[in-house]
Coordinates of C-alpha atoms and ligand atoms in Angstrom, one line a residue:
M1 CA 21.3 39.4 -5.1
F2 CA 25.0 38.5 -4.5
K3 CA 24.6 38.9 -0.8
Q4 CA 21.3 36.9 -0.7
I5 CA 22.8 34.0 -2.7
N6 CA 25.9 34.0 -0.5
E7 CA 23.7 33.8 2.6
A8 CA 21.4 31.1 1.1
T9 CA 24.3 28.9 0.3
A10 CA 26.5 29.5 3.3
K11 CA 27.5 26.5 5.4
P12 CA 26.3 27.0 9.0
V13 CA 28.1 25.9 12.1
V14 CA 27.1 22.3 12.8
W15 CA 23.8 22.1 14.7
S16 CA 23.5 25.9 14.9
E17 CA 19.8 26.0 13.7
Y18 CA 16.7 23.9 14.5
T19 CA 13.6 24.1 12.3
A20 CA 12.1 20.6 12.7
E21 CA 8.9 22.0 14.2
L22 CA 8.3 24.2 11.2
L23 CA 8.9 21.1 9.0
W24 CA 6.3 19.0 10.8
A25 CA 3.8 21.7 11.9
D26 CA 3.3 24.0 8.9
R27 CA -0.2 23.2 7.5
H28 CA 0.8 22.6 3.9
I29 CA 4.0 20.7 4.7
A30 CA 2.2 18.6 7.4
K31 CA -0.4 17.5 4.8
Q32 CA 2.4 16.5 2.4
M33 CA 4.2 14.7 5.3
L34 CA 1.0 12.7 6.2
S35 CA 0.5 11.6 2.7
L36 CA 4.1 10.4 2.6
H37 CA 3.6 8.5 5.8
L38 CA 0.5 6.8 4.4
N39 CA 1.9 6.0 1.0
P40 CA 2.3 2.2 1.2
D41 CA 4.9 2.2 -1.6
L42 CA 7.3 4.8 -0.2
S43 CA 9.7 4.4 2.8
L44 CA 10.4 8.1 3.2
A45 CA 8.4 9.3 6.3
S46 CA 7.3 5.9 7.5
R47 CA 8.3 2.4 6.5
T48 CA 6.1 0.2 4.3
P49 CA 3.0 -1.5 5.9
A50 CA 4.6 -4.9 5.5
F51 CA 7.8 -3.7 7.4
I52 CA 5.7 -2.1 10.2
D53 CA 3.6 -5.3 10.6
E54 CA 6.7 -7.4 10.9
S55 CA 8.3 -4.9 13.3
A56 CA 5.3 -4.7 15.6
N57 CA 5.1 -8.6 15.7
W58 CA 8.8 -8.7 16.5
L59 CA 8.6 -6.1 19.3
V60 CA 5.7 -7.8 20.9
A61 CA 7.4 -11.3 20.8
E62 CA 10.9 -10.1 21.7
F63 CA 9.8 -8.0 24.7
G64 CA 6.9 -10.3 25.8
L65 CA 4.4 -7.4 25.6
N66 CA 0.9 -8.2 27.0
A67 CA -2.1 -6.6 28.7
A68 CA 0.0 -5.6 31.7
S69 CA 2.7 -3.8 29.5
K70 CA 3.2 -0.1 29.0
T71 CA 4.7 1.3 25.8
L72 CA 5.6 4.8 24.8
D73 CA 6.3 5.9 21.2
F74 CA 8.3 9.1 20.7
G75 CA 7.3 10.8 17.4
C76 CA 4.5 8.4 16.7
G77 CA 3.3 10.3 13.6
P78 CA 0.0 8.9 12.3
G79 CA 0.1 6.0 14.8
L80 CA 1.2 3.2 12.6
Y81 CA 3.1 1.4 15.4
T82 CA 0.9 2.4 18.3
Q83 CA -2.2 1.2 16.5
R84 CA -0.6 -2.2 15.8
L85 CA 0.7 -2.6 19.3
K86 CA -2.6 -1.9 20.9
A87 CA -4.4 -4.2 18.4
K88 CA -2.0 -6.9 19.6
G89 CA -3.2 -6.6 23.1
V90 CA -0.6 -4.3 24.8
G91 CA -2.2 -2.8 27.9
T92 CA -1.1 0.9 27.9
V93 CA 0.0 2.4 24.6
V94 CA 1.0 6.1 24.5
G95 CA 2.1 8.1 21.4
L96 CA 3.8 11.5 21.4
D97 CA 4.1 13.9 18.5
F98 CA 4.1 17.6 17.7
S99 CA 2.3 17.3 14.4
E100 CA -1.4 18.0 15.1
N101 CA -2.3 16.9 11.6
S102 CA -0.7 13.4 12.1
L103 CA -2.1 13.0 15.6
N104 CA -5.6 13.9 14.5
Y105 CA -5.3 11.1 11.9
A106 CA -3.9 8.7 14.5
K107 CA -6.8 9.5 16.9
E108 CA -9.4 9.1 14.2
Q109 CA -8.0 5.7 13.3
A110 CA -7.9 4.6 16.9
N111 CA -11.5 5.7 17.4
Q112 CA -12.7 3.8 14.3
A113 CA -10.9 0.6 15.4
N114 CA -12.2 1.1 19.0
L115 CA -8.6 1.1 20.4
A116 CA -7.9 3.0 23.6
I117 CA -4.6 4.7 22.7
E118 CA -3.3 7.7 24.6
Y119 CA -2.0 10.5 22.3
H120 CA -0.2 13.6 23.5
L121 CA 0.4 16.7 21.3
G122 CA 3.6 18.5 21.9
N123 CA 7.4 18.5 21.7
Y124 CA 8.6 15.1 23.1
L125 CA 11.6 16.8 24.6
D126 CA 9.2 18.5 27.1
Y127 CA 7.2 15.4 27.9
S128 CA 6.9 14.2 31.5
D129 CA 5.0 11.2 33.0
A130 CA 5.1 9.6 36.4
R131 CA 4.6 6.1 34.9
K132 CA 7.4 3.7 34.0
F133 CA 7.3 2.0 30.5
D134 CA 8.3 -1.5 29.5
L135 CA 9.1 -0.4 25.9
I136 CA 10.0 3.0 24.6
T137 CA 10.3 3.4 20.8
L138 CA 11.8 6.1 18.6
V139 CA 11.6 4.8 15.0
M140 CA 12.5 5.9 11.5
C141 CA 15.9 7.2 12.5
D142 CA 14.4 10.2 14.3
L143 CA 17.2 10.3 16.9
C144 CA 19.5 11.4 14.0
A145 CA 17.7 14.7 13.6
L146 CA 18.5 15.8 17.2
S147 CA 21.6 17.8 18.2
P148 CA 23.9 16.4 20.9
A149 CA 22.3 18.7 23.4
Q150 CA 18.8 17.5 22.5
R151 CA 19.9 13.9 22.6
S152 CA 21.2 14.4 26.1
V153 CA 17.8 15.8 27.1
L154 CA 16.1 12.9 25.5
F155 CA 18.3 10.2 27.0
R156 CA 17.8 11.7 30.5
K157 CA 14.0 11.5 29.9
F158 CA 14.3 7.9 28.6
K159 CA 16.3 7.0 31.8
S160 CA 13.5 8.3 34.0
L161 CA 10.6 6.8 32.0
L162 CA 12.1 3.3 31.6
A163 CA 10.8 0.5 33.8
E164 CA 13.5 -1.5 35.7
N165 CA 13.7 -4.3 33.1
G166 CA 12.3 -2.1 30.3
S167 CA 13.8 -1.6 26.8
I168 CA 14.2 1.2 24.4
A169 CA 14.1 0.3 20.7
L170 CA 15.4 2.8 18.1
D171 CA 17.1 2.9 14.8
V172 CA 19.8 5.2 13.5
Y173 CA 21.9 6.0 10.4
T174 CA 25.4 4.5 10.4
A175 CA 28.9 5.9 9.9
S176 CA 29.0 3.6 6.9
R177 CA 26.1 5.6 5.3
F178 CA 27.9 8.9 6.1
T179 CA 30.9 7.8 3.9
K180 CA 28.6 7.9 0.9
Q181 CA 27.3 11.4 1.4
S182 CA 28.7 14.4 -0.6
E183 CA 28.1 18.1 -0.8
S184 CA 26.0 19.6 -3.6
L185 CA 24.0 22.7 -4.6
S186 CA 20.8 23.0 -6.7
L187 CA 18.2 25.5 -7.7
E188 CA 14.8 24.3 -8.7
K189 CA 11.3 25.8 -9.2
N190 CA 8.6 24.1 -7.1
A191 CA 11.2 21.5 -6.0
M192 CA 10.0 18.1 -4.7
N193 CA 6.7 18.4 -6.6
G194 CA 5.3 21.4 -4.6
F195 CA 6.2 19.8 -1.2
W196 CA 7.2 23.1 0.4
S197 CA 4.2 25.3 -0.5
A198 CA 0.9 25.4 -2.3
E199 CA 2.2 28.6 -4.0
E200 CA 4.9 28.8 -6.7
Y201 CA 8.4 28.9 -5.2
W202 CA 12.1 28.6 -5.9
C203 CA 14.2 26.3 -3.7
I204 CA 17.9 26.6 -3.2
Q205 CA 19.1 23.3 -1.7
S206 CA 22.6 23.1 -0.3
S207 CA 23.8 19.8 1.1
F208 CA 26.8 19.8 3.4
T209 CA 28.9 17.2 5.2
Y210 CA 30.6 17.7 8.6
Q211 CA 33.4 15.1 8.4
D212 CA 34.6 15.4 12.1
D213 CA 31.0 15.0 13.4
L214 CA 29.6 12.5 11.0
V215 CA 26.7 14.9 10.4
T216 CA 25.0 15.9 7.1
L217 CA 22.8 19.0 6.5
D218 CA 20.3 19.6 3.8
K219 CA 19.6 23.3 3.9
Y220 CA 16.5 24.5 1.9
V221 CA 16.0 28.2 1.2
I222 CA 12.5 28.5 -0.1
S223 CA 11.4 31.8 -1.7
Q224 CA 7.9 32.5 -2.9
A225 CA 6.2 35.8 -4.0
D226 CA 5.4 37.0 -0.4
K227 CA 8.0 35.3 1.8
A228 CA 11.2 33.3 2.1
W229 CA 12.2 30.8 4.8
T230 CA 14.9 28.3 5.5
V231 CA 14.6 24.7 6.6
Y232 CA 17.6 22.8 8.1
N233 CA 17.5 19.0 8.0
W234 CA 20.5 17.7 10.0
L235 CA 21.3 14.0 10.3
Q236 CA 23.7 12.5 12.8
H237 CA 25.3 9.2 11.8
F238 CA 26.4 6.8 14.5
T239 CA 28.8 4.0 15.3
V240 CA 27.8 1.6 18.1
E241 CA 30.7 3.0 20.2
M242 CA 29.6 6.6 19.8
L243 CA 26.0 5.9 20.8
S244 CA 27.2 3.7 23.7
R245 CA 29.3 6.6 25.0
E246 CA 26.4 9.0 24.9
L247 CA 24.0 6.6 26.6
A248 CA 26.5 5.7 29.3
E249 CA 26.4 9.4 30.5
H250 CA 22.8 8.8 31.4
G251 CA 23.2 5.3 32.9
L252 CA 21.9 3.5 29.8
A253 CA 23.6 0.8 27.7
I254 CA 23.1 -1.0 24.3
K255 CA 22.0 -4.5 25.0
A256 CA 21.8 -5.7 21.4
H257 CA 22.0 -4.4 17.9
Y258 CA 20.3 -5.5 14.7
S259 CA 20.0 -4.5 11.1
D260 CA 16.5 -3.1 11.7
L261 CA 13.6 -3.1 14.0
R262 CA 12.2 -6.3 12.6
G263 CA 15.1 -8.0 14.5
R264 CA 17.1 -8.9 11.4
P265 CA 20.6 -10.0 12.4
Y266 CA 23.1 -7.1 12.3
T267 CA 25.0 -6.7 9.0
E268 CA 26.9 -3.5 8.0
G269 CA 24.5 -1.1 6.1
D270 CA 23.1 2.4 6.1
E271 CA 20.9 1.9 9.2
M272 CA 21.1 -0.2 12.4
A273 CA 18.6 -0.8 15.2
V274 CA 19.7 -0.9 18.9
I275 CA 18.0 -2.2 22.0
I276 CA 18.9 -0.1 25.1
G277 CA 18.3 -0.8 28.7
H278 CA 19.5 0.4 32.1
Q279 CA 23.2 0.0 32.7
Ligands
LIG301 C1 10.0 10.5 10.3 S1 8.5 10.7 11.1 C2 8.3 9.0 11.8 C3 6.9 8.8 12.3 C4 6.7 7.4 12.9 N1 7.6 7.1 14.0 C5 6.7 6.3 11.8 O1 7.7 5.7 11.7 O2 5.6 6.2 11.2 C6 9.0 11.6 12.6 C7 7.8 12.0 13.5 O3 8.4 12.6 14.7 C8 7.7 13.8 15.0 N2 8.7 14.6 15.8 C9 9.9 14.9 15.4 N3 10.5 15.7 16.3 C10 9.6 15.8 17.4 C11 9.6 16.4 18.6 N4 10.7 17.0 19.1 N5 8.5 16.3 19.4 C12 7.4 15.6 19.0 N6 7.4 15.0 17.8 C13 8.4 15.1 17.0 C14 7.2 14.3 13.7 O4 6.1 15.2 13.8 C15 6.9 13.1 12.9 O5 5.6 12.7 13.0

């Protein structure tokens, strides 16, 4: 027991594990995630419908999207942005996600609304396409869940998929948010209202901060009668300078930054949105 608790609460080396696929692809968890995405009152997995409406309107106006435009949404989930962009008349709308459950929902919604949206199931870090896109999106701070090595793969991909005058719109957690994070440890039965499993379980949650890297980790060790597993939820926090440096290695640069993807003027807060283009 001593050894097991020691292991469950040990602080791992920064970015040493990656379990995002488990988090999004497990059947029970995927269902829980989808209901979080679709809950109009919660801003946990997706933002609220009013926010997404405003965001889609802003993206279309800001980037002059029309029937000749091509957009590509990384981690599109249930298609809340793709659906709106297509309904606003964007020509080619593509969504990528590795959650089959969320993509099935997105496809159903598109069929019902008679919208020709292209959805691809799979890890977006492996996606390739010969087309060039006018707008690439990665929303809900998803970049923050990727390690530096994964970000490098993603930025190389962005560079090759971006049209000459195209833009990448994404949001991230800020260094200012990081200063408010602290370390903690908890043990709770069926934590998060049964989020992790349909069976009874115990959850040991350890939250760690990595001061030099501006990274936080929520490590969940979930034990039920027949199995135990661990989920690592890493979050990178950024300054504009940090992100600019990483992008420059791939010939990309920040063209503008805002408070969020509704185009609100930048003020210091927990999140910021950036518009990226070719250098
Ligand atoms: C926080 S949700 C945001 C969903 C959507 N962008 C929104 O705002 O409604 C993150 C989404 O990214 C997907 N995702 C995360 N990492 C991925 C990867 N490496 N490849 C494909 N999809 C990924 C998840 O399945 C999930 O649907």
